[in-house]
PDB file of C-alpha atoms in Angstrom:
ATOM      1  CA  UNK A   1      47.243 113.877  78.970  1.00 80.00           C
ATOM      2  CA  UNK A   2      49.609 110.897  79.026  1.00 96.00           C
ATOM      3  CA  UNK A   3      52.093 111.501  81.800  1.00 98.00           C
ATOM      4  CA  UNK A   4      55.104 109.233  81.003  1.00 98.00           C
ATOM      5  CA  UNK A   5      55.912 109.307  77.253  1.00 98.00           C
ATOM      6  CA  UNK A   6      58.620 106.779  75.861  1.00 98.00           C
ATOM      7  CA  UNK A   7      61.091 108.390  73.513  1.00 98.00           C
ATOM      8  CA  UNK A   8      62.855 106.520  70.870  1.00 98.00           C
ATOM      9  CA  UNK A   9      66.266 107.803  69.534  1.00 98.00           C
ATOM     10  CA  UNK A  10      66.720 107.637  65.914  1.00 98.00           C
ATOM     11  CA  UNK A  11      69.963 108.198  64.035  1.00 95.00           C
ATOM     12  CA  UNK A  12      68.865 110.845  61.512  1.00 94.00           C
ATOM     13  CA  UNK A  13      66.050 108.716  59.978  1.00 96.00           C
ATOM     14  CA  UNK A  14      63.079 109.540  62.262  1.00 97.00           C
ATOM     15  CA  UNK A  15      61.016 110.646  59.355  1.00 96.00           C
ATOM     16  CA  UNK A  16      61.490 107.288  57.665  1.00 97.00           C
ATOM     17  CA  UNK A  17      60.736 105.527  61.072  1.00 98.00           C
ATOM     18  CA  UNK A  18      57.378 107.416  61.278  1.00 97.00           C
ATOM     19  CA  UNK A  19      56.197 106.227  57.902  1.00 97.00           C
ATOM     20  CA  UNK A  20      57.280 102.591  58.902  1.00 98.00           C
ATOM     21  CA  UNK A  21      55.320 102.486  62.153  1.00 98.00           C
ATOM     22  CA  UNK A  22      52.270 104.128  60.588  1.00 97.00           C
ATOM     23  CA  UNK A  23      52.172 101.221  58.227  1.00 97.00           C
ATOM     24  CA  UNK A  24      53.154  98.497  60.575  1.00 98.00           C
ATOM     25  CA  UNK A  25      51.187  99.328  63.666  1.00 97.00           C
ATOM     26  CA  UNK A  26      47.351  99.437  63.969  1.00 93.00           C
ATOM     27  CA  UNK A  27      45.720 102.675  64.599  1.00 94.00           C
ATOM     28  CA  UNK A  28      48.682 104.636  64.360  1.00 97.00           C
ATOM     29  CA  UNK A  29      49.011 108.333  63.114  1.00 97.00           C
ATOM     30  CA  UNK A  30      51.338 111.332  63.735  1.00 97.00           C
ATOM     31  CA  UNK A  31      49.722 113.907  66.053  1.00 96.00           C
ATOM     32  CA  UNK A  32      52.471 116.451  66.324  1.00 94.00           C
ATOM     33  CA  UNK A  33      55.959 117.371  64.996  1.00 95.00           C
ATOM     34  CA  UNK A  34      58.549 119.742  65.701  1.00 93.00           C
ATOM     35  CA  UNK A  35      61.747 120.843  63.896  1.00 91.00           C
ATOM     36  CA  UNK A  36      65.266 122.002  64.736  1.00 90.00           C
ATOM     37  CA  UNK A  37      65.745 125.631  64.584  1.00 87.00           C
ATOM     38  CA  UNK A  38      68.037 126.984  61.887  1.00 87.00           C
ATOM     39  CA  UNK A  39      70.368 128.750  64.157  1.00 84.00           C
ATOM     40  CA  UNK A  40      71.744 128.558  67.749  1.00 83.00           C
ATOM     41  CA  UNK A  41      72.612 124.839  67.377  1.00 80.00           C
ATOM     42  CA  UNK A  42      75.478 122.859  68.854  1.00 78.00           C
ATOM     43  CA  UNK A  43      78.162 121.971  66.298  1.00 80.00           C
ATOM     44  CA  UNK A  44      77.128 118.363  66.145  1.00 80.00           C
ATOM     45  CA  UNK A  45      73.389 119.419  65.426  1.00 85.00           C
ATOM     46  CA  UNK A  46      74.028 121.635  62.589  1.00 86.00           C
ATOM     47  CA  UNK A  47      73.615 119.110  59.902  1.00 86.00           C
ATOM     48  CA  UNK A  48      69.973 118.861  61.167  1.00 85.00           C
ATOM     49  CA  UNK A  49      69.057 122.713  61.050  1.00 88.00           C
ATOM     50  CA  UNK A  50      65.537 122.907  59.986  1.00 89.00           C
ATOM     51  CA  UNK A  51      65.165 119.298  59.824  1.00 92.00           C
ATOM     52  CA  UNK A  52      62.489 117.104  61.882  1.00 95.00           C
ATOM     53  CA  UNK A  53      63.385 117.114  65.684  1.00 94.00           C
ATOM     54  CA  UNK A  54      60.423 115.059  67.105  1.00 96.00           C
ATOM     55  CA  UNK A  55      57.446 113.348  65.961  1.00 97.00           C
ATOM     56  CA  UNK A  56      54.668 112.461  68.353  1.00 97.00           C
ATOM     57  CA  UNK A  57      53.250 109.010  67.321  1.00 98.00           C
ATOM     58  CA  UNK A  58      49.897 107.801  68.601  1.00 98.00           C
ATOM     59  CA  UNK A  59      49.265 104.050  68.482  1.00 97.00           C
ATOM     60  CA  UNK A  60      45.893 103.030  69.484  1.00 95.00           C
ATOM     61  CA  UNK A  61      45.641 106.050  71.734  1.00 96.00           C
ATOM     62  CA  UNK A  62      49.189 105.612  73.221  1.00 98.00           C
ATOM     63  CA  UNK A  63      51.763 108.192  72.546  1.00 98.00           C
ATOM     64  CA  UNK A  64      55.452 107.720  71.771  1.00 98.00           C
ATOM     65  CA  UNK A  65      58.025 110.121  70.540  1.00 98.00           C
ATOM     66  CA  UNK A  66      60.492 109.647  67.842  1.00 98.00           C
ATOM     67  CA  UNK A  67      63.770 111.786  68.448  1.00 97.00           C
ATOM     68  CA  UNK A  68      65.527 112.643  65.247  1.00 96.00           C
ATOM     69  CA  UNK A  69      69.273 112.809  66.396  1.00 94.00           C
ATOM     70  CA  UNK A  70      72.860 111.657  65.676  1.00 91.00           C
ATOM     71  CA  UNK A  71      74.537 108.260  65.915  1.00 92.00           C
ATOM     72  CA  UNK A  72      75.260 108.483  69.765  1.00 93.00           C
ATOM     73  CA  UNK A  73      72.705 106.022  70.916  1.00 96.00           C
ATOM     74  CA  UNK A  74      70.368 103.369  69.716  1.00 96.00           C
ATOM     75  CA  UNK A  75      67.477 101.485  71.155  1.00 98.00           C
ATOM     76  CA  UNK A  76      68.142  97.979  72.355  1.00 98.00           C
ATOM     77  CA  UNK A  77      65.910  95.288  73.864  1.00 98.00           C
ATOM     78  CA  UNK A  78      66.556  96.427  77.552  1.00 98.00           C
ATOM     79  CA  UNK A  79      63.286  98.425  77.003  1.00 98.00           C
ATOM     80  CA  UNK A  80      60.851  96.907  74.752  1.00 98.00           C
ATOM     81  CA  UNK A  81      57.110  97.413  74.060  1.00 98.00           C
ATOM     82  CA  UNK A  82      54.694  94.617  75.030  1.00 98.00           C
ATOM     83  CA  UNK A  83      51.773  94.840  72.533  1.00 97.00           C
ATOM     84  CA  UNK A  84      48.578  93.007  73.849  1.00 95.00           C
ATOM     85  CA  UNK A  85      46.314  91.468  71.499  1.00 95.00           C
ATOM     86  CA  UNK A  86      42.975  90.819  73.080  1.00 90.00           C
ATOM     87  CA  UNK A  87      40.705  88.149  71.493  1.00 88.00           C
ATOM     88  CA  UNK A  88      37.567  89.758  72.949  1.00 81.00           C
ATOM     89  CA  UNK A  89      38.255  92.902  70.674  1.00 80.00           C
ATOM     90  CA  UNK A  90      39.235  91.113  67.336  1.00 78.00           C
ATOM     91  CA  UNK A  91      37.357  87.919  65.939  1.00 80.00           C
ATOM     92  CA  UNK A  92      40.592  87.215  63.692  1.00 92.00           C
ATOM     93  CA  UNK A  93      43.027  88.335  66.354  1.00 93.00           C
ATOM     94  CA  UNK A  94      45.663  85.768  65.400  1.00 94.00           C
ATOM     95  CA  UNK A  95      45.806  87.066  61.841  1.00 96.00           C
ATOM     96  CA  UNK A  96      45.928  90.692  63.142  1.00 96.00           C
ATOM     97  CA  UNK A  97      48.852  89.885  65.265  1.00 97.00           C
ATOM     98  CA  UNK A  98      50.615  87.826  62.505  1.00 97.00           C
ATOM     99  CA  UNK A  99      50.167  90.802  60.143  1.00 97.00           C
ATOM    100  CA  UNK A 100      51.774  93.161  62.610  1.00 98.00           C
ATOM    101  CA  UNK A 101      54.683  90.727  63.207  1.00 98.00           C
ATOM    102  CA  UNK A 102      55.195  90.431  59.500  1.00 98.00           C
ATOM    103  CA  UNK A 103      55.449  94.234  59.053  1.00 98.00           C
ATOM    104  CA  UNK A 104      57.457  94.929  62.040  1.00 98.00           C
ATOM    105  CA  UNK A 105      60.004  92.151  61.450  1.00 98.00           C
ATOM    106  CA  UNK A 106      60.949  93.361  57.927  1.00 98.00           C
ATOM    107  CA  UNK A 107      64.711  94.266  57.960  1.00 98.00           C
ATOM    108  CA  UNK A 108      64.708  93.412  61.617  1.00 98.00           C
ATOM    109  CA  UNK A 109      65.903  90.526  64.057  1.00 98.00           C
ATOM    110  CA  UNK A 110      63.825  87.736  65.575  1.00 98.00           C
ATOM    111  CA  UNK A 111      64.480  87.431  69.356  1.00 97.00           C
ATOM    112  CA  UNK A 112      61.867  84.898  70.118  1.00 97.00           C
ATOM    113  CA  UNK A 113      60.061  83.254  67.214  1.00 98.00           C
ATOM    114  CA  UNK A 114      56.198  83.696  67.028  1.00 98.00           C
ATOM    115  CA  UNK A 115      54.905  80.657  68.617  1.00 97.00           C
ATOM    116  CA  UNK A 116      53.078  78.901  71.475  1.00 95.00           C
ATOM    117  CA  UNK A 117      54.650  79.400  74.737  1.00 94.00           C
ATOM    118  CA  UNK A 118      53.680  78.300  78.405  1.00 90.00           C
ATOM    119  CA  UNK A 119      52.563  81.955  79.262  1.00 88.00           C
ATOM    120  CA  UNK A 120      50.736  82.718  75.877  1.00 91.00           C
ATOM    121  CA  UNK A 121      49.177  80.776  73.137  1.00 92.00           C
ATOM    122  CA  UNK A 122      50.616  83.038  70.632  1.00 95.00           C
ATOM    123  CA  UNK A 123      53.764  85.174  71.518  1.00 97.00           C
ATOM    124  CA  UNK A 124      57.008  86.592  69.716  1.00 98.00           C
ATOM    125  CA  UNK A 125      59.789  88.972  70.516  1.00 98.00           C
ATOM    126  CA  UNK A 126      61.635  90.851  67.661  1.00 98.00           C
ATOM    127  CA  UNK A 127      64.043  93.890  67.209  1.00 98.00           C
ATOM    128  CA  UNK A 128      63.099  96.160  64.167  1.00 98.00           C
ATOM    129  CA  UNK A 129      65.199  97.626  61.498  1.00 98.00           C
ATOM    130  CA  UNK A 130      65.741 100.692  63.718  1.00 98.00           C
ATOM    131  CA  UNK A 131      66.656  98.577  66.885  1.00 98.00           C
ATOM    132  CA  UNK A 132      63.349  99.057  68.616  1.00 98.00           C
ATOM    133  CA  UNK A 133      62.135  95.812  70.412  1.00 98.00           C
ATOM    134  CA  UNK A 134      58.450  94.607  70.323  1.00 98.00           C
ATOM    135  CA  UNK A 135      56.749  91.696  72.234  1.00 98.00           C
ATOM    136  CA  UNK A 136      53.534  90.700  70.597  1.00 98.00           C
ATOM    137  CA  UNK A 137      51.360  88.702  72.711  1.00 96.00           C
ATOM    138  CA  UNK A 138      47.820  87.046  72.355  1.00 94.00           C
ATOM    139  CA  UNK A 139      46.337  87.989  75.973  1.00 88.00           C
ATOM    140  CA  UNK A 140      43.966  85.869  78.038  1.00 76.00           C
ATOM    141  CA  UNK A 141      40.619  87.611  77.838  1.00 69.00           C
ATOM    142  CA  UNK A 142      39.649  86.305  81.083  1.00 72.00           C
ATOM    143  CA  UNK A 143      42.449  87.976  82.835  1.00 70.00           C
ATOM    144  CA  UNK A 144      42.669  91.460  84.170  1.00 77.00           C
ATOM    145  CA  UNK A 145      42.687  93.850  81.535  1.00 81.00           C
ATOM    146  CA  UNK A 146      46.016  95.577  80.328  1.00 86.00           C
ATOM    147  CA  UNK A 147      46.419  98.349  77.630  1.00 93.00           C
ATOM    148  CA  UNK A 148      47.583  97.783  74.154  1.00 95.00           C
ATOM    149  CA  UNK A 149      51.002  98.891  74.688  1.00 97.00           C
ATOM    150  CA  UNK A 150      52.928  98.428  77.754  1.00 98.00           C
ATOM    151  CA  UNK A 151      56.626  99.561  78.104  1.00 98.00           C
ATOM    152  CA  UNK A 152      58.823  96.489  79.612  1.00 98.00           C
ATOM    153  CA  UNK A 153      62.202  96.847  81.221  1.00 98.00           C
ATOM    154  CA  UNK A 154      64.542  93.964  81.213  1.00 98.00           C
ATOM    155  CA  UNK A 155      67.351  94.173  83.965  1.00 98.00           C
ATOM    156  CA  UNK A 156      70.468  92.451  82.598  1.00 98.00           C
ATOM    157  CA  UNK A 157      74.072  93.192  82.259  1.00 96.00           C
ATOM    158  CA  UNK A 158      74.972  95.666  84.888  1.00 95.00           C
ATOM    159  CA  UNK A 159      71.339  95.963  86.204  1.00 97.00           C
ATOM    160  CA  UNK A 160      71.064  92.081  86.526  1.00 98.00           C
ATOM    161  CA  UNK A 161      68.777  91.126  89.566  1.00 98.00           C
ATOM    162  CA  UNK A 162      67.813  94.646  90.264  1.00 98.00           C
ATOM    163  CA  UNK A 163      64.249  94.533  88.815  1.00 98.00           C
ATOM    164  CA  UNK A 164      62.459  94.223  92.087  1.00 98.00           C
ATOM    165  CA  UNK A 165      64.582  96.904  93.684  1.00 98.00           C
ATOM    166  CA  UNK A 166      63.662  99.322  90.805  1.00 98.00           C
ATOM    167  CA  UNK A 167      59.932  98.658  90.693  1.00 98.00           C
ATOM    168  CA  UNK A 168      59.719  99.476  94.463  1.00 98.00           C
ATOM    169  CA  UNK A 169      61.765 102.466  93.968  1.00 98.00           C
ATOM    170  CA  UNK A 170      59.648 103.839  91.102  1.00 98.00           C
ATOM    171  CA  UNK A 171      56.276 102.964  92.873  1.00 98.00           C
ATOM    172  CA  UNK A 172      57.542 105.027  95.792  1.00 98.00           C
ATOM    173  CA  UNK A 173      58.740 107.928  93.530  1.00 98.00           C
ATOM    174  CA  UNK A 174      55.559 108.361  91.358  1.00 98.00           C
ATOM    175  CA  UNK A 175      51.875 109.207  92.404  1.00 96.00           C
ATOM    176  CA  UNK A 176      48.975 107.000  91.586  1.00 96.00           C
ATOM    177  CA  UNK A 177      51.450 103.901  91.464  1.00 98.00           C
ATOM    178  CA  UNK A 178      50.985 100.197  92.702  1.00 97.00           C
ATOM    179  CA  UNK A 179      52.169  96.704  92.056  1.00 97.00           C
ATOM    180  CA  UNK A 180      50.198  94.416  89.818  1.00 95.00           C
ATOM    181  CA  UNK A 181      51.289  90.860  89.062  1.00 94.00           C
ATOM    182  CA  UNK A 182      54.497  89.613  90.573  1.00 96.00           C
ATOM    183  CA  UNK A 183      56.122  86.205  89.393  1.00 96.00           C
ATOM    184  CA  UNK A 184      59.518  85.109  90.831  1.00 97.00           C
ATOM    185  CA  UNK A 185      62.079  82.746  89.595  1.00 97.00           C
ATOM    186  CA  UNK A 186      61.537  79.757  91.915  1.00 95.00           C
ATOM    187  CA  UNK A 187      65.266  78.630  91.257  1.00 97.00           C
ATOM    188  CA  UNK A 188      68.582  80.041  89.718  1.00 97.00           C
ATOM    189  CA  UNK A 189      67.961  80.724  85.938  1.00 96.00           C
ATOM    190  CA  UNK A 190      71.041  81.753  84.038  1.00 97.00           C
ATOM    191  CA  UNK A 191      72.124  84.954  85.590  1.00 98.00           C
ATOM    192  CA  UNK A 192      68.806  85.521  87.457  1.00 98.00           C
ATOM    193  CA  UNK A 193      68.815  84.689  91.063  1.00 98.00           C
ATOM    194  CA  UNK A 194      66.029  82.444  92.613  1.00 98.00           C
ATOM    195  CA  UNK A 195      63.529  85.021  93.894  1.00 97.00           C
ATOM    196  CA  UNK A 196      64.379  87.592  91.342  1.00 98.00           C
ATOM    197  CA  UNK A 197      61.773  88.868  89.016  1.00 98.00           C
ATOM    198  CA  UNK A 198      60.645  86.701  86.031  1.00 97.00           C
ATOM    199  CA  UNK A 199      57.740  88.865  85.420  1.00 96.00           C
ATOM    200  CA  UNK A 200      55.980  91.781  87.126  1.00 97.00           C
ATOM    201  CA  UNK A 201      53.842  94.575  86.190  1.00 96.00           C
ATOM    202  CA  UNK A 202      52.949  97.856  87.892  1.00 98.00           C
ATOM    203  CA  UNK A 203      51.584 101.288  87.579  1.00 98.00           C
ATOM    204  CA  UNK A 204      53.094 104.616  87.539  1.00 98.00           C
ATOM    205  CA  UNK A 205      50.942 107.651  87.332  1.00 98.00           C
ATOM    206  CA  UNK A 206      48.209 105.298  86.541  1.00 97.00           C
ATOM    207  CA  UNK A 207      50.162 103.829  83.514  1.00 98.00           C
ATOM    208  CA  UNK A 208      51.046 100.375  83.209  1.00 98.00           C
ATOM    209  CA  UNK A 209      54.673  99.087  82.832  1.00 98.00           C
ATOM    210  CA  UNK A 210      56.373  95.654  83.232  1.00 98.00           C
ATOM    211  CA  UNK A 211      59.637  94.484  84.504  1.00 98.00           C
ATOM    212  CA  UNK A 212      61.716  91.271  84.467  1.00 98.00           C
ATOM    213  CA  UNK A 213      65.350  90.102  85.448  1.00 98.00           C
ATOM    214  CA  UNK A 214      66.902  88.644  82.295  1.00 98.00           C
ATOM    215  CA  UNK A 215      67.278  84.733  82.402  1.00 97.00           C
ATOM    216  CA  UNK A 216      70.126  84.975  79.921  1.00 96.00           C
ATOM    217  CA  UNK A 217      73.476  86.745  80.160  1.00 96.00           C
ATOM    218  CA  UNK A 218      73.176  90.070  78.380  1.00 95.00           C
ATOM    219  CA  UNK A 219      76.173  92.329  77.036  1.00 93.00           C
ATOM    220  CA  UNK A 220      73.844  95.392  77.227  1.00 95.00           C
ATOM    221  CA  UNK A 221      71.493  97.479  79.601  1.00 96.00           C
ATOM    222  CA  UNK A 222      69.705 100.543  79.564  1.00 98.00           C
ATOM    223  CA  UNK A 223      70.765 103.436  77.345  1.00 97.00           C
ATOM    224  CA  UNK A 224      69.337 106.812  76.221  1.00 98.00           C
ATOM    225  CA  UNK A 225      68.146 104.994  73.184  1.00 98.00           C
ATOM    226  CA  UNK A 226      64.947 104.672  74.782  1.00 98.00           C
ATOM    227  CA  UNK A 227      64.085 107.109  77.503  1.00 98.00           C
ATOM    228  CA  UNK A 228      60.939 107.901  79.556  1.00 98.00           C
ATOM    229  CA  UNK A 229      59.797 111.534  79.494  1.00 98.00           C
ATOM    230  CA  UNK A 230      57.758 112.758  82.241  1.00 98.00           C
ATOM    231  CA  UNK A 231      55.362 115.831  81.790  1.00 98.00           C
ATOM    232  CA  UNK A 232      55.605 117.833  84.973  1.00 98.00           C
ATOM    233  CA  UNK A 233      52.712 120.067  86.087  1.00 97.00           C
ATOM    234  CA  UNK A 234      55.109 122.712  87.602  1.00 97.00           C
ATOM    235  CA  UNK A 235      58.756 123.323  88.587  1.00 97.00           C
ATOM    236  CA  UNK A 236      58.142 121.972  91.951  1.00 98.00           C
ATOM    237  CA  UNK A 237      57.435 118.516  90.359  1.00 98.00           C
ATOM    238  CA  UNK A 238      60.449 118.996  87.966  1.00 98.00           C
ATOM    239  CA  UNK A 239      62.550 119.640  91.038  1.00 98.00           C
ATOM    240  CA  UNK A 240      61.261 116.634  93.101  1.00 98.00           C
ATOM    241  CA  UNK A 241      61.547 114.078  90.251  1.00 98.00           C
ATOM    242  CA  UNK A 242      65.104 115.242  89.265  1.00 98.00           C
ATOM    243  CA  UNK A 243      66.260 115.051  92.808  1.00 98.00           C
ATOM    244  CA  UNK A 244      64.801 111.237  92.854  1.00 98.00           C
ATOM    245  CA  UNK A 245      66.131 110.053  89.422  1.00 98.00           C
ATOM    246  CA  UNK A 246      69.344 111.808  88.696  1.00 98.00           C
ATOM    247  CA  UNK A 247      72.363 110.019  90.114  1.00 98.00           C
ATOM    248  CA  UNK A 248      74.718 110.405  87.002  1.00 97.00           C
ATOM    249  CA  UNK A 249      76.040 114.061  86.653  1.00 97.00           C
ATOM    250  CA  UNK A 250      77.579 113.392  83.241  1.00 96.00           C
ATOM    251  CA  UNK A 251      74.200 112.250  81.866  1.00 97.00           C
ATOM    252  CA  UNK A 252      72.449 115.549  82.886  1.00 97.00           C
ATOM    253  CA  UNK A 253      71.682 117.776  79.853  1.00 96.00           C
ATOM    254  CA  UNK A 254      68.675 119.614  78.579  1.00 95.00           C
ATOM    255  CA  UNK A 255      66.288 117.770  81.133  1.00 97.00           C
ATOM    256  CA  UNK A 256      67.877 114.380  80.692  1.00 98.00           C
ATOM    257  CA  UNK A 257      69.069 112.281  83.501  1.00 98.00           C
ATOM    258  CA  UNK A 258      69.830 108.670  84.476  1.00 98.00           C
ATOM    259  CA  UNK A 259      68.804 106.833  87.587  1.00 98.00           C
ATOM    260  CA  UNK A 260      70.793 104.369  89.721  1.00 98.00           C
ATOM    261  CA  UNK A 261      69.346 101.527  87.493  1.00 98.00           C
ATOM    262  CA  UNK A 262      70.734 103.225  84.191  1.00 98.00           C
ATOM    263  CA  UNK A 263      67.245 104.101  82.867  1.00 98.00           C
ATOM    264  CA  UNK A 264      67.197 107.353  81.142  1.00 98.00           C
ATOM    265  CA  UNK A 265      64.347 109.996  81.996  1.00 98.00           C
ATOM    266  CA  UNK A 266      63.519 113.272  80.611  1.00 98.00           C
ATOM    267  CA  UNK A 267      61.985 115.678  83.260  1.00 98.00           C
ATOM    268  CA  UNK A 268      60.148 118.220  81.460  1.00 97.00           C
ATOM    269  CA  UNK A 269      57.330 120.789  81.865  1.00 96.00           C
ATOM    270  CA  UNK A 270      53.872 120.086  80.430  1.00 95.00           C
ATOM    271  CA  UNK A 271      53.473 122.119  77.309  1.00 89.00           C
ATOM    272  CA  UNK A 272      57.194 121.773  76.394  1.00 90.00           C
ATOM    273  CA  UNK A 273      56.234 122.268  72.765  1.00 86.00           C
ATOM    274  CA  UNK A 274      54.780 125.693  73.482  1.00 87.00           C
ATOM    275  CA  UNK A 275      57.669 126.774  75.685  1.00 90.00           C
ATOM    276  CA  UNK A 276      60.164 125.740  72.885  1.00 86.00           C
ATOM    277  CA  UNK A 277      58.511 128.194  70.525  1.00 85.00           C
ATOM    278  CA  UNK A 278      59.553 131.146  72.536  1.00 87.00           C
ATOM    279  CA  UNK A 279      62.322 133.140  70.956  1.00 88.00           C
ATOM    280  CA  UNK A 280      65.772 131.784  72.136  1.00 88.00           C
ATOM    281  CA  UNK A 281      64.132 129.025  73.973  1.00 88.00           C
ATOM    282  CA  UNK A 282      66.166 126.259  72.406  1.00 89.00           C
ATOM    283  CA  UNK A 283      69.537 128.005  72.924  1.00 90.00           C
ATOM    284  CA  UNK A 284      68.669 128.502  76.554  1.00 93.00           C
ATOM    285  CA  UNK A 285      67.639 124.796  76.969  1.00 93.00           C
ATOM    286  CA  UNK A 286      70.960 123.808  75.750  1.00 91.00           C
ATOM    287  CA  UNK A 287      72.736 125.500  78.463  1.00 93.00           C
ATOM    288  CA  UNK A 288      70.587 123.858  81.156  1.00 95.00           C
ATOM    289  CA  UNK A 289      70.899 120.544  82.875  1.00 97.00           C
ATOM    290  CA  UNK A 290      67.584 120.371  84.943  1.00 98.00           C
ATOM    291  CA  UNK A 291      65.015 122.462  83.038  1.00 97.00           C
ATOM    292  CA  UNK A 292      63.957 125.687  84.459  1.00 96.00           C
ATOM    293  CA  UNK A 293      60.583 126.785  83.225  1.00 95.00           C
ATOM    294  CA  UNK A 294      61.146 130.463  83.974  1.00 94.00           C
ATOM    295  CA  UNK A 295      64.666 130.166  82.327  1.00 93.00           C
ATOM    296  CA  UNK A 296      63.068 128.703  79.198  1.00 93.00           C
ATOM    297  CA  UNK A 297      60.613 131.604  79.021  1.00 92.00           C
ATOM    298  CA  UNK A 298      63.502 133.983  79.310  1.00 86.00           C
ATOM    299  CA  UNK A 299      62.096 135.431  82.357  1.00 77.00           C
TER     300      UNK A 299
END
């Protein structure tokens, strides 16, 4: 089971987003869906009664959840998805990458054009029509293997120059975690200080992530538009991670919290989908900040 699952906030159009990604991304399929209940909703949720709530999308074995919600939040490039195209797995890898690029960019915005860069022979960064950001990269087959999809955290705005601090904190907080590559800026680069993170990658719970300090002034930072859901084995793990990651009381709601760097997390029990099928579980969850497994069960 994937321990940490990125969640993407959609503004009432998640069903449309599912169809878009199933067409745009290789080896993609929906593996599970859930719907809003028809009663017990908060006032702002009532227009979504009975509609799609979440869709779990599997992309080449990697899970991402699409949340169908309101207009409160939207993804931005502070958290993007690095998609690694490995020449050793595909004889026509450039054409494959270009095809994915063309599909994802329809109706979107190009942040860095698809081109040859010092760090990759073929790379581009785009924001799709839903605001979700993707970095498509031709990888070096002689390098250490990396997964097809890696969530990438860009520290800019209020979080500028905090990437190294954050990576070290996350590694200390999660199990089976370690630093991989670390490449510092050797001199001041825009808002990025010398010695801050030009690129790093690391594992949390055995899963790869990457982080960088932005080399360009940004007027945005992390938001709940992209959150990281942690599937916890028991209440003890929920309590421990909540204590470590929740520092913004006003962000605490239904298992959601925000850390000191502004990154949003969902601290949830394994098997949340089954728990939510219990009569009254949705209403009980709406009254919670940190999730209580027994409380969700009504016991």
